[in-house]
JSON list of C-alpha atoms in Angstrom, two decimals:
[
{"chain": "A", "resi": 1, "resn": "LEU", "atom": "CA", "xyz": [100.23, 111.04, 343.69]},
{"chain": "A", "resi": 2, "resn": "ASP", "atom": "CA", "xyz": [100.20, 114.30, 345.58]},
{"chain": "A", "resi": 3, "resn": "SER", "atom": "CA", "xyz": [103.63, 115.58, 346.54]},
{"chain": "A", "resi": 4, "resn": "ASP", "atom": "CA", "xyz": [102.83, 114.95, 350.21]},
{"chain": "A", "resi": 5, "resn": "VAL", "atom": "CA", "xyz": [102.51, 111.16, 349.80]},
{"chain": "A", "resi": 6, "resn": "LEU", "atom": "CA", "xyz": [105.28, 108.95, 351.13]},
{"chain": "A", "resi": 7, "resn": "VAL", "atom": "CA", "xyz": [105.59, 105.83, 348.99]},
{"chain": "A", "resi": 8, "resn": "ARG", "atom": "CA", "xyz": [106.72, 103.04, 351.31]},
{"chain": "A", "resi": 9, "resn": "THR", "atom": "CA", "xyz": [106.71, 100.09, 348.91]},
{"chain": "A", "resi": 10, "resn": "ASN", "atom": "CA", "xyz": [106.28, 99.25, 345.24]},
{"chain": "A", "resi": 11, "resn": "ILE", "atom": "CA", "xyz": [102.75, 100.25, 344.25]},
{"chain": "A", "resi": 12, "resn": "ALA", "atom": "CA", "xyz": [102.87, 99.16, 340.61]},
{"chain": "A", "resi": 13, "resn": "HIS", "atom": "CA", "xyz": [100.27, 96.48, 341.39]},
{"chain": "A", "resi": 14, "resn": "TRP", "atom": "CA", "xyz": [97.65, 99.24, 341.84]},
{"chain": "A", "resi": 15, "resn": "PHE", "atom": "CA", "xyz": [97.30, 99.44, 338.07]},
{"chain": "A", "resi": 16, "resn": "ASP", "atom": "CA", "xyz": [96.42, 95.75, 337.89]},
{"chain": "A", "resi": 17, "resn": "ASP", "atom": "CA", "xyz": [94.49, 95.33, 341.17]},
{"chain": "A", "resi": 18, "resn": "TYR", "atom": "CA", "xyz": [92.23, 98.39, 341.24]},
{"chain": "A", "resi": 19, "resn": "PRO", "atom": "CA", "xyz": [89.84, 99.47, 338.51]},
{"chain": "A", "resi": 20, "resn": "ALA", "atom": "CA", "xyz": [90.30, 103.08, 337.43]},
{"chain": "A", "resi": 21, "resn": "PRO", "atom": "CA", "xyz": [89.25, 105.49, 338.79]},
{"chain": "A", "resi": 22, "resn": "ALA", "atom": "CA", "xyz": [90.22, 104.49, 342.32]},
{"chain": "A", "resi": 23, "resn": "ALA", "atom": "CA", "xyz": [91.38, 106.31, 345.45]},
{"chain": "A", "resi": 24, "resn": "THR", "atom": "CA", "xyz": [91.17, 105.92, 349.20]},
{"chain": "A", "resi": 25, "resn": "GLY", "atom": "CA", "xyz": [88.19, 107.16, 351.14]},
{"chain": "A", "resi": 26, "resn": "ALA", "atom": "CA", "xyz": [88.20, 110.45, 352.98]},
{"chain": "A", "resi": 27, "resn": "LYS", "atom": "CA", "xyz": [87.62, 110.00, 356.72]},
{"chain": "A", "resi": 28, "resn": "GLY", "atom": "CA", "xyz": [84.07, 108.80, 357.21]},
{"chain": "A", "resi": 29, "resn": "ARG", "atom": "CA", "xyz": [82.68, 110.50, 354.10]},
{"chain": "A", "resi": 30, "resn": "ILE", "atom": "CA", "xyz": [81.69, 109.22, 350.70]},
{"chain": "A", "resi": 31, "resn": "GLU", "atom": "CA", "xyz": [84.23, 111.63, 349.26]},
{"chain": "A", "resi": 32, "resn": "TRP", "atom": "CA", "xyz": [87.61, 110.42, 348.07]},
{"chain": "A", "resi": 33, "resn": "ASN", "atom": "CA", "xyz": [91.01, 111.37, 349.31]},
{"chain": "A", "resi": 34, "resn": "SER", "atom": "CA", "xyz": [92.63, 111.74, 345.92]},
{"chain": "A", "resi": 35, "resn": "GLY", "atom": "CA", "xyz": [96.18, 112.19, 347.23]},
{"chain": "A", "resi": 36, "resn": "ALA", "atom": "CA", "xyz": [96.94, 108.74, 345.87]},
{"chain": "A", "resi": 37, "resn": "MET", "atom": "CA", "xyz": [94.69, 107.54, 343.10]},
{"chain": "A", "resi": 38, "resn": "VAL", "atom": "CA", "xyz": [94.62, 105.35, 340.03]},
{"chain": "A", "resi": 39, "resn": "ILE", "atom": "CA", "xyz": [93.23, 106.95, 336.90]},
{"chain": "A", "resi": 40, "resn": "GLU", "atom": "CA", "xyz": [93.43, 105.86, 333.29]},
{"chain": "A", "resi": 41, "resn": "PRO", "atom": "CA", "xyz": [94.60, 108.45, 330.74]},
{"chain": "A", "resi": 42, "resn": "SER", "atom": "CA", "xyz": [91.70, 109.33, 328.45]},
{"chain": "A", "resi": 43, "resn": "THR", "atom": "CA", "xyz": [91.08, 112.35, 326.22]},
{"chain": "A", "resi": 44, "resn": "GLU", "atom": "CA", "xyz": [87.33, 111.77, 326.51]},
{"chain": "A", "resi": 45, "resn": "LEU", "atom": "CA", "xyz": [87.47, 111.71, 330.32]},
{"chain": "A", "resi": 46, "resn": "TYR", "atom": "CA", "xyz": [89.69, 114.81, 330.36]},
{"chain": "A", "resi": 47, "resn": "GLN", "atom": "CA", "xyz": [87.17, 116.70, 328.19]},
{"chain": "A", "resi": 48, "resn": "LYS", "atom": "CA", "xyz": [84.31, 115.67, 330.50]},
{"chain": "A", "resi": 49, "resn": "LEU", "atom": "CA", "xyz": [86.31, 116.86, 333.52]},
{"chain": "A", "resi": 50, "resn": "LEU", "atom": "CA", "xyz": [86.85, 120.25, 331.88]},
{"chain": "A", "resi": 51, "resn": "GLN", "atom": "CA", "xyz": [83.17, 120.56, 330.86]},
{"chain": "A", "resi": 52, "resn": "TYR", "atom": "CA", "xyz": [82.01, 119.72, 334.38]},
{"chain": "A", "resi": 53, "resn": "LEU", "atom": "CA", "xyz": [84.29, 122.23, 336.10]},
{"chain": "A", "resi": 54, "resn": "PRO", "atom": "CA", "xyz": [82.10, 125.36, 335.70]},
{"chain": "A", "resi": 55, "resn": "ARG", "atom": "CA", "xyz": [79.09, 123.52, 337.19]},
{"chain": "A", "resi": 56, "resn": "VAL", "atom": "CA", "xyz": [80.47, 122.75, 340.62]},
{"chain": "A", "resi": 57, "resn": "GLN", "atom": "CA", "xyz": [80.54, 124.99, 343.63]},
{"chain": "A", "resi": 58, "resn": "LYS", "atom": "CA", "xyz": [80.51, 124.61, 347.37]},
{"chain": "A", "resi": 59, "resn": "TRP", "atom": "CA", "xyz": [77.06, 123.41, 348.26]},
{"chain": "A", "resi": 60, "resn": "ASP", "atom": "CA", "xyz": [75.13, 125.73, 350.53]},
{"chain": "A", "resi": 61, "resn": "GLU", "atom": "CA", "xyz": [71.78, 124.41, 351.77]},
{"chain": "A", "resi": 62, "resn": "GLU", "atom": "CA", "xyz": [70.39, 127.95, 352.10]},
{"chain": "A", "resi": 63, "resn": "LYS", "atom": "CA", "xyz": [71.21, 128.74, 348.46]},
{"chain": "A", "resi": 64, "resn": "ASP", "atom": "CA", "xyz": [70.17, 125.36, 347.02]},
{"chain": "A", "resi": 65, "resn": "THR", "atom": "CA", "xyz": [68.92, 125.79, 343.46]},
{"chain": "A", "resi": 66, "resn": "GLY", "atom": "CA", "xyz": [67.69, 122.23, 343.10]},
{"chain": "A", "resi": 67, "resn": "GLU", "atom": "CA", "xyz": [70.56, 121.52, 340.71]},
{"chain": "A", "resi": 68, "resn": "ASP", "atom": "CA", "xyz": [73.34, 119.01, 341.40]},
{"chain": "A", "resi": 69, "resn": "VAL", "atom": "CA", "xyz": [76.37, 121.31, 341.72]},
{"chain": "A", "resi": 70, "resn": "TRP", "atom": "CA", "xyz": [77.99, 119.78, 344.81]},
{"chain": "A", "resi": 71, "resn": "ASP", "atom": "CA", "xyz": [81.66, 120.23, 345.61]},
{"chain": "A", "resi": 72, "resn": "SER", "atom": "CA", "xyz": [82.97, 120.00, 349.14]},
{"chain": "A", "resi": 73, "resn": "SER", "atom": "CA", "xyz": [85.43, 122.81, 348.34]},
{"chain": "A", "resi": 74, "resn": "ALA", "atom": "CA", "xyz": [88.32, 120.54, 349.28]},
{"chain": "A", "resi": 75, "resn": "GLY", "atom": "CA", "xyz": [90.31, 121.59, 346.22]},
{"chain": "A", "resi": 76, "resn": "HIS", "atom": "CA", "xyz": [90.96, 119.00, 343.55]},
{"chain": "A", "resi": 77, "resn": "GLN", "atom": "CA", "xyz": [89.81, 116.26, 345.94]},
{"chain": "A", "resi": 78, "resn": "GLY", "atom": "CA", "xyz": [86.36, 117.81, 346.28]},
{"chain": "A", "resi": 79, "resn": "TYR", "atom": "CA", "xyz": [86.11, 118.39, 342.55]},
{"chain": "A", "resi": 80, "resn": "LEU", "atom": "CA", "xyz": [87.18, 114.85, 341.60]},
{"chain": "A", "resi": 81, "resn": "SER", "atom": "CA", "xyz": [84.75, 113.38, 344.13]},
{"chain": "A", "resi": 82, "resn": "ALA", "atom": "CA", "xyz": [81.93, 115.57, 342.83]},
{"chain": "A", "resi": 83, "resn": "PHE", "atom": "CA", "xyz": [82.67, 114.56, 339.24]},
{"chain": "A", "resi": 84, "resn": "PHE", "atom": "CA", "xyz": [83.05, 110.82, 339.78]},
{"chain": "A", "resi": 85, "resn": "LEU", "atom": "CA", "xyz": [79.97, 110.68, 342.01]},
{"chain": "A", "resi": 86, "resn": "SER", "atom": "CA", "xyz": [77.85, 112.58, 339.46]},
{"chain": "A", "resi": 87, "resn": "ASN", "atom": "CA", "xyz": [75.71, 111.14, 336.68]},
{"chain": "A", "resi": 88, "resn": "VAL", "atom": "CA", "xyz": [77.90, 112.92, 334.10]},
{"chain": "A", "resi": 89, "resn": "THR", "atom": "CA", "xyz": [80.34, 110.05, 333.90]},
{"chain": "A", "resi": 90, "resn": "SER", "atom": "CA", "xyz": [79.89, 106.34, 333.45]},
{"chain": "A", "resi": 91, "resn": "HIS", "atom": "CA", "xyz": [83.01, 105.70, 335.52]},
{"chain": "A", "resi": 92, "resn": "ASN", "atom": "CA", "xyz": [82.18, 104.13, 338.85]},
{"chain": "A", "resi": 93, "resn": "ILE", "atom": "CA", "xyz": [84.11, 105.20, 341.89]},
{"chain": "A", "resi": 94, "resn": "PHE", "atom": "CA", "xyz": [86.24, 102.46, 343.44]},
{"chain": "A", "resi": 95, "resn": "THR", "atom": "CA", "xyz": [87.62, 102.89, 346.92]},
{"chain": "A", "resi": 96, "resn": "MET", "atom": "CA", "xyz": [91.01, 101.32, 347.53]},
{"chain": "A", "resi": 97, "resn": "PRO", "atom": "CA", "xyz": [91.72, 99.61, 350.85]},
{"chain": "A", "resi": 98, "resn": "LEU", "atom": "CA", "xyz": [92.89, 101.82, 353.69]},
{"chain": "A", "resi": 99, "resn": "GLY", "atom": "CA", "xyz": [96.35, 100.27, 353.66]},
{"chain": "A", "resi": 100, "resn": "ALA", "atom": "CA", "xyz": [96.95, 101.44, 350.10]},
{"chain": "A", "resi": 101, "resn": "SER", "atom": "CA", "xyz": [97.17, 105.07, 351.18]},
{"chain": "A", "resi": 102, "resn": "ILE", "atom": "CA", "xyz": [96.50, 105.87, 354.82]},
{"chain": "A", "resi": 103, "resn": "LEU", "atom": "CA", "xyz": [96.17, 109.45, 356.01]},
{"chain": "A", "resi": 104, "resn": "SER", "atom": "CA", "xyz": [98.76, 110.56, 358.57]},
{"chain": "A", "resi": 105, "resn": "SER", "atom": "CA", "xyz": [95.92, 111.89, 360.73]},
{"chain": "A", "resi": 106, "resn": "SER", "atom": "CA", "xyz": [94.32, 108.40, 360.72]},
{"chain": "A", "resi": 107, "resn": "LEU", "atom": "CA", "xyz": [97.58, 106.93, 361.93]},
{"chain": "A", "resi": 108, "resn": "GLU", "atom": "CA", "xyz": [97.66, 109.37, 364.80]},
{"chain": "A", "resi": 109, "resn": "GLU", "atom": "CA", "xyz": [94.01, 109.15, 365.81]},
{"chain": "A", "resi": 110, "resn": "HIS", "atom": "CA", "xyz": [93.21, 105.43, 365.71]},
{"chain": "A", "resi": 111, "resn": "ALA", "atom": "CA", "xyz": [94.83, 102.88, 368.02]},
{"chain": "A", "resi": 112, "resn": "GLU", "atom": "CA", "xyz": [94.27, 100.00, 365.56]},
{"chain": "A", "resi": 113, "resn": "ASN", "atom": "CA", "xyz": [96.22, 101.84, 362.86]},
{"chain": "A", "resi": 114, "resn": "GLN", "atom": "CA", "xyz": [99.00, 102.65, 365.32]},
{"chain": "A", "resi": 115, "resn": "TYR", "atom": "CA", "xyz": [99.25, 98.99, 366.27]},
{"chain": "A", "resi": 116, "resn": "LEU", "atom": "CA", "xyz": [99.43, 97.90, 362.64]},
{"chain": "A", "resi": 117, "resn": "PHE", "atom": "CA", "xyz": [101.98, 100.59, 361.76]},
{"chain": "A", "resi": 118, "resn": "ARG", "atom": "CA", "xyz": [104.17, 99.51, 364.66]},
{"chain": "A", "resi": 119, "resn": "TYR", "atom": "CA", "xyz": [103.92, 95.72, 364.34]},
{"chain": "A", "resi": 120, "resn": "ARG", "atom": "CA", "xyz": [102.85, 95.19, 360.71]},
{"chain": "A", "resi": 121, "resn": "PRO", "atom": "CA", "xyz": [104.16, 98.26, 358.90]},
{"chain": "A", "resi": 122, "resn": "GLU", "atom": "CA", "xyz": [104.11, 96.50, 355.53]},
{"chain": "A", "resi": 123, "resn": "VAL", "atom": "CA", "xyz": [100.29, 96.83, 355.60]},
{"chain": "A", "resi": 124, "resn": "PHE", "atom": "CA", "xyz": [100.61, 100.53, 354.70]},
{"chain": "A", "resi": 125, "resn": "GLU", "atom": "CA", "xyz": [101.90, 101.05, 351.16]},
{"chain": "A", "resi": 126, "resn": "THR", "atom": "CA", "xyz": [101.79, 104.84, 351.21]},
{"chain": "A", "resi": 127, "resn": "VAL", "atom": "CA", "xyz": [101.17, 107.52, 353.83]},
{"chain": "A", "resi": 128, "resn": "HIS", "atom": "CA", "xyz": [99.44, 110.75, 352.83]},
{"chain": "A", "resi": 129, "resn": "PHE", "atom": "CA", "xyz": [100.69, 113.61, 355.03]},
{"chain": "A", "resi": 130, "resn": "THR", "atom": "CA", "xyz": [97.33, 115.28, 355.54]},
{"chain": "A", "resi": 131, "resn": "LYS", "atom": "CA", "xyz": [98.19, 116.79, 358.90]},
{"chain": "A", "resi": 132, "resn": "HIS", "atom": "CA", "xyz": [101.93, 116.35, 359.40]},
{"chain": "A", "resi": 133, "resn": "LYS", "atom": "CA", "xyz": [103.80, 118.03, 356.55]},
{"chain": "A", "resi": 134, "resn": "PRO", "atom": "CA", "xyz": [107.48, 117.89, 357.48]},
{"chain": "A", "resi": 135, "resn": "PHE", "atom": "CA", "xyz": [108.62, 119.75, 354.38]},
{"chain": "A", "resi": 136, "resn": "ALA", "atom": "CA", "xyz": [106.46, 122.84, 354.90]},
{"chain": "A", "resi": 137, "resn": "GLN", "atom": "CA", "xyz": [108.32, 125.66, 356.63]},
{"chain": "A", "resi": 138, "resn": "HIS", "atom": "CA", "xyz": [105.07, 127.44, 357.52]},
{"chain": "A", "resi": 139, "resn": "ASN", "atom": "CA", "xyz": [103.63, 124.26, 359.00]},
{"chain": "A", "resi": 140, "resn": "ALA", "atom": "CA", "xyz": [106.57, 123.13, 361.16]},
{"chain": "A", "resi": 141, "resn": "HIS", "atom": "CA", "xyz": [105.20, 124.72, 364.33]},
{"chain": "A", "resi": 142, "resn": "LYS", "atom": "CA", "xyz": [101.97, 122.71, 363.93]},
{"chain": "A", "resi": 143, "resn": "ILE", "atom": "CA", "xyz": [103.71, 119.33, 364.04]},
{"chain": "A", "resi": 144, "resn": "LYS", "atom": "CA", "xyz": [103.67, 118.65, 367.72]},
{"chain": "A", "resi": 145, "resn": "SER", "atom": "CA", "xyz": [103.53, 114.99, 368.40]},
{"chain": "A", "resi": 146, "resn": "SER", "atom": "CA", "xyz": [105.32, 112.58, 370.64]},
{"chain": "A", "resi": 147, "resn": "ASN", "atom": "CA", "xyz": [103.15, 109.79, 369.23]},
{"chain": "A", "resi": 148, "resn": "HIS", "atom": "CA", "xyz": [105.43, 106.85, 368.38]},
{"chain": "A", "resi": 149, "resn": "VAL", "atom": "CA", "xyz": [103.72, 106.14, 365.05]},
{"chain": "A", "resi": 150, "resn": "VAL", "atom": "CA", "xyz": [103.76, 109.76, 363.89]},
{"chain": "A", "resi": 151, "resn": "CYS", "atom": "CA", "xyz": [107.43, 110.06, 364.89]},
{"chain": "A", "resi": 152, "resn": "SER", "atom": "CA", "xyz": [108.30, 106.84, 363.02]},
{"chain": "A", "resi": 153, "resn": "MET", "atom": "CA", "xyz": [106.47, 108.10, 359.95]},
{"chain": "A", "resi": 154, "resn": "LEU", "atom": "CA", "xyz": [108.28, 111.45, 360.08]},
{"chain": "A", "resi": 155, "resn": "ARG", "atom": "CA", "xyz": [111.67, 109.73, 360.52]},
{"chain": "A", "resi": 156, "resn": "GLU", "atom": "CA", "xyz": [110.89, 107.48, 357.55]},
{"chain": "A", "resi": 157, "resn": "TRP", "atom": "CA", "xyz": [110.08, 110.53, 355.42]},
{"chain": "A", "resi": 158, "resn": "LYS", "atom": "CA", "xyz": [113.29, 112.26, 356.53]},
{"chain": "A", "resi": 159, "resn": "GLN", "atom": "CA", "xyz": [115.30, 109.16, 355.58]},
{"chain": "A", "resi": 160, "resn": "SER", "atom": "CA", "xyz": [113.53, 108.97, 352.20]},
{"chain": "A", "resi": 161, "resn": "VAL", "atom": "CA", "xyz": [114.69, 112.49, 351.26]},
{"chain": "A", "resi": 162, "resn": "ALA", "atom": "CA", "xyz": [118.23, 112.15, 352.61]},
{"chain": "A", "resi": 163, "resn": "GLY", "atom": "CA", "xyz": [120.60, 113.21, 349.87]},
{"chain": "A", "resi": 164, "resn": "ALA", "atom": "CA", "xyz": [117.97, 115.18, 347.93]},
{"chain": "A", "resi": 165, "resn": "PRO", "atom": "CA", "xyz": [119.37, 118.28, 346.23]},
{"chain": "A", "resi": 166, "resn": "LEU", "atom": "CA", "xyz": [119.37, 121.30, 348.51]},
{"chain": "A", "resi": 167, "resn": "ILE", "atom": "CA", "xyz": [117.40, 123.23, 345.93]},
{"chain": "A", "resi": 168, "resn": "LEU", "atom": "CA", "xyz": [114.45, 120.92, 346.65]},
{"chain": "A", "resi": 169, "resn": "LEU", "atom": "CA", "xyz": [114.82, 120.96, 350.42]},
{"chain": "A", "resi": 170, "resn": "PRO", "atom": "CA", "xyz": [116.86, 124.05, 351.34]},
{"chain": "A", "resi": 171, "resn": "LYS", "atom": "CA", "xyz": [116.28, 123.81, 355.09]},
{"chain": "A", "resi": 172, "resn": "LEU", "atom": "CA", "xyz": [114.08, 121.29, 356.79]},
{"chain": "A", "resi": 173, "resn": "PRO", "atom": "CA", "xyz": [112.17, 122.57, 359.79]},
{"chain": "A", "resi": 174, "resn": "ASP", "atom": "CA", "xyz": [112.75, 120.81, 363.10]},
{"chain": "A", "resi": 175, "resn": "PHE", "atom": "CA", "xyz": [109.66, 118.64, 362.81]},
{"chain": "A", "resi": 176, "resn": "LEU", "atom": "CA", "xyz": [111.10, 115.89, 365.05]},
{"chain": "A", "resi": 177, "resn": "ARG", "atom": "CA", "xyz": [111.64, 118.19, 368.06]},
{"chain": "A", "resi": 178, "resn": "ASP", "atom": "CA", "xyz": [108.80, 116.67, 370.12]},
{"chain": "A", "resi": 179, "resn": "CYS", "atom": "CA", "xyz": [109.63, 113.06, 369.22]},
{"chain": "A", "resi": 180, "resn": "PRO", "atom": "CA", "xyz": [111.32, 110.82, 371.78]},
{"chain": "A", "resi": 181, "resn": "GLU", "atom": "CA", "xyz": [114.81, 109.62, 370.94]},
{"chain": "A", "resi": 182, "resn": "VAL", "atom": "CA", "xyz": [115.20, 106.21, 369.34]},
{"chain": "A", "resi": 183, "resn": "ASN", "atom": "CA", "xyz": [117.81, 103.75, 370.56]},
{"chain": "A", "resi": 184, "resn": "PRO", "atom": "CA", "xyz": [119.18, 101.93, 367.47]},
{"chain": "A", "resi": 185, "resn": "GLU", "atom": "CA", "xyz": [120.95, 99.38, 369.67]},
{"chain": "A", "resi": 186, "resn": "ASN", "atom": "CA", "xyz": [117.65, 98.40, 371.28]},
{"chain": "A", "resi": 187, "resn": "ASP", "atom": "CA", "xyz": [115.85, 97.53, 368.01]},
{"chain": "A", "resi": 188, "resn": "GLY", "atom": "CA", "xyz": [114.67, 101.11, 367.56]},
{"chain": "A", "resi": 189, "resn": "ALA", "atom": "CA", "xyz": [112.78, 101.19, 370.86]},
{"chain": "A", "resi": 190, "resn": "ILE", "atom": "CA", "xyz": [111.87, 104.57, 372.28]},
{"chain": "A", "resi": 191, "resn": "GLU", "atom": "CA", "xyz": [114.03, 105.73, 375.17]}
]
């Protein structure tokens, strides 16, 4: 798990239900979003990952050498996708269902996801903060949303870290400033 993944429920079943390697898809691309993934520890796989590393680079059509060196340059996500989609490994990529680890940007952008998050929140086991990173001081000014689902997600994250040592979260930015107030007496409805 990346450090920007909010675990909302017990995900231990992932290790039984999904064949390794597995991760959620990256928005409309064959690439993975490896923020939450299942992978089996293996010295052999680790060695192959290290051997493959020097081969990959951001693919540029104008500089194409005819060799398979693709990497989307999306950090470890791009590298892991490039590796597991290559012919170097016998491991087949398995894409977990969207509800296993939804991207925060997908919650904000798609009405169906907003509906499910509001009325069937148990569908989403984890949320990967791809766009809304409440813990990042430098990013606080970018979180501008009055979207009910985004605000609920941010409140849930804030509640999940309540009581964390100050050394881990010295000062949280005011990432809820654009969110409407919630009325706890009215079943959490927005005022």
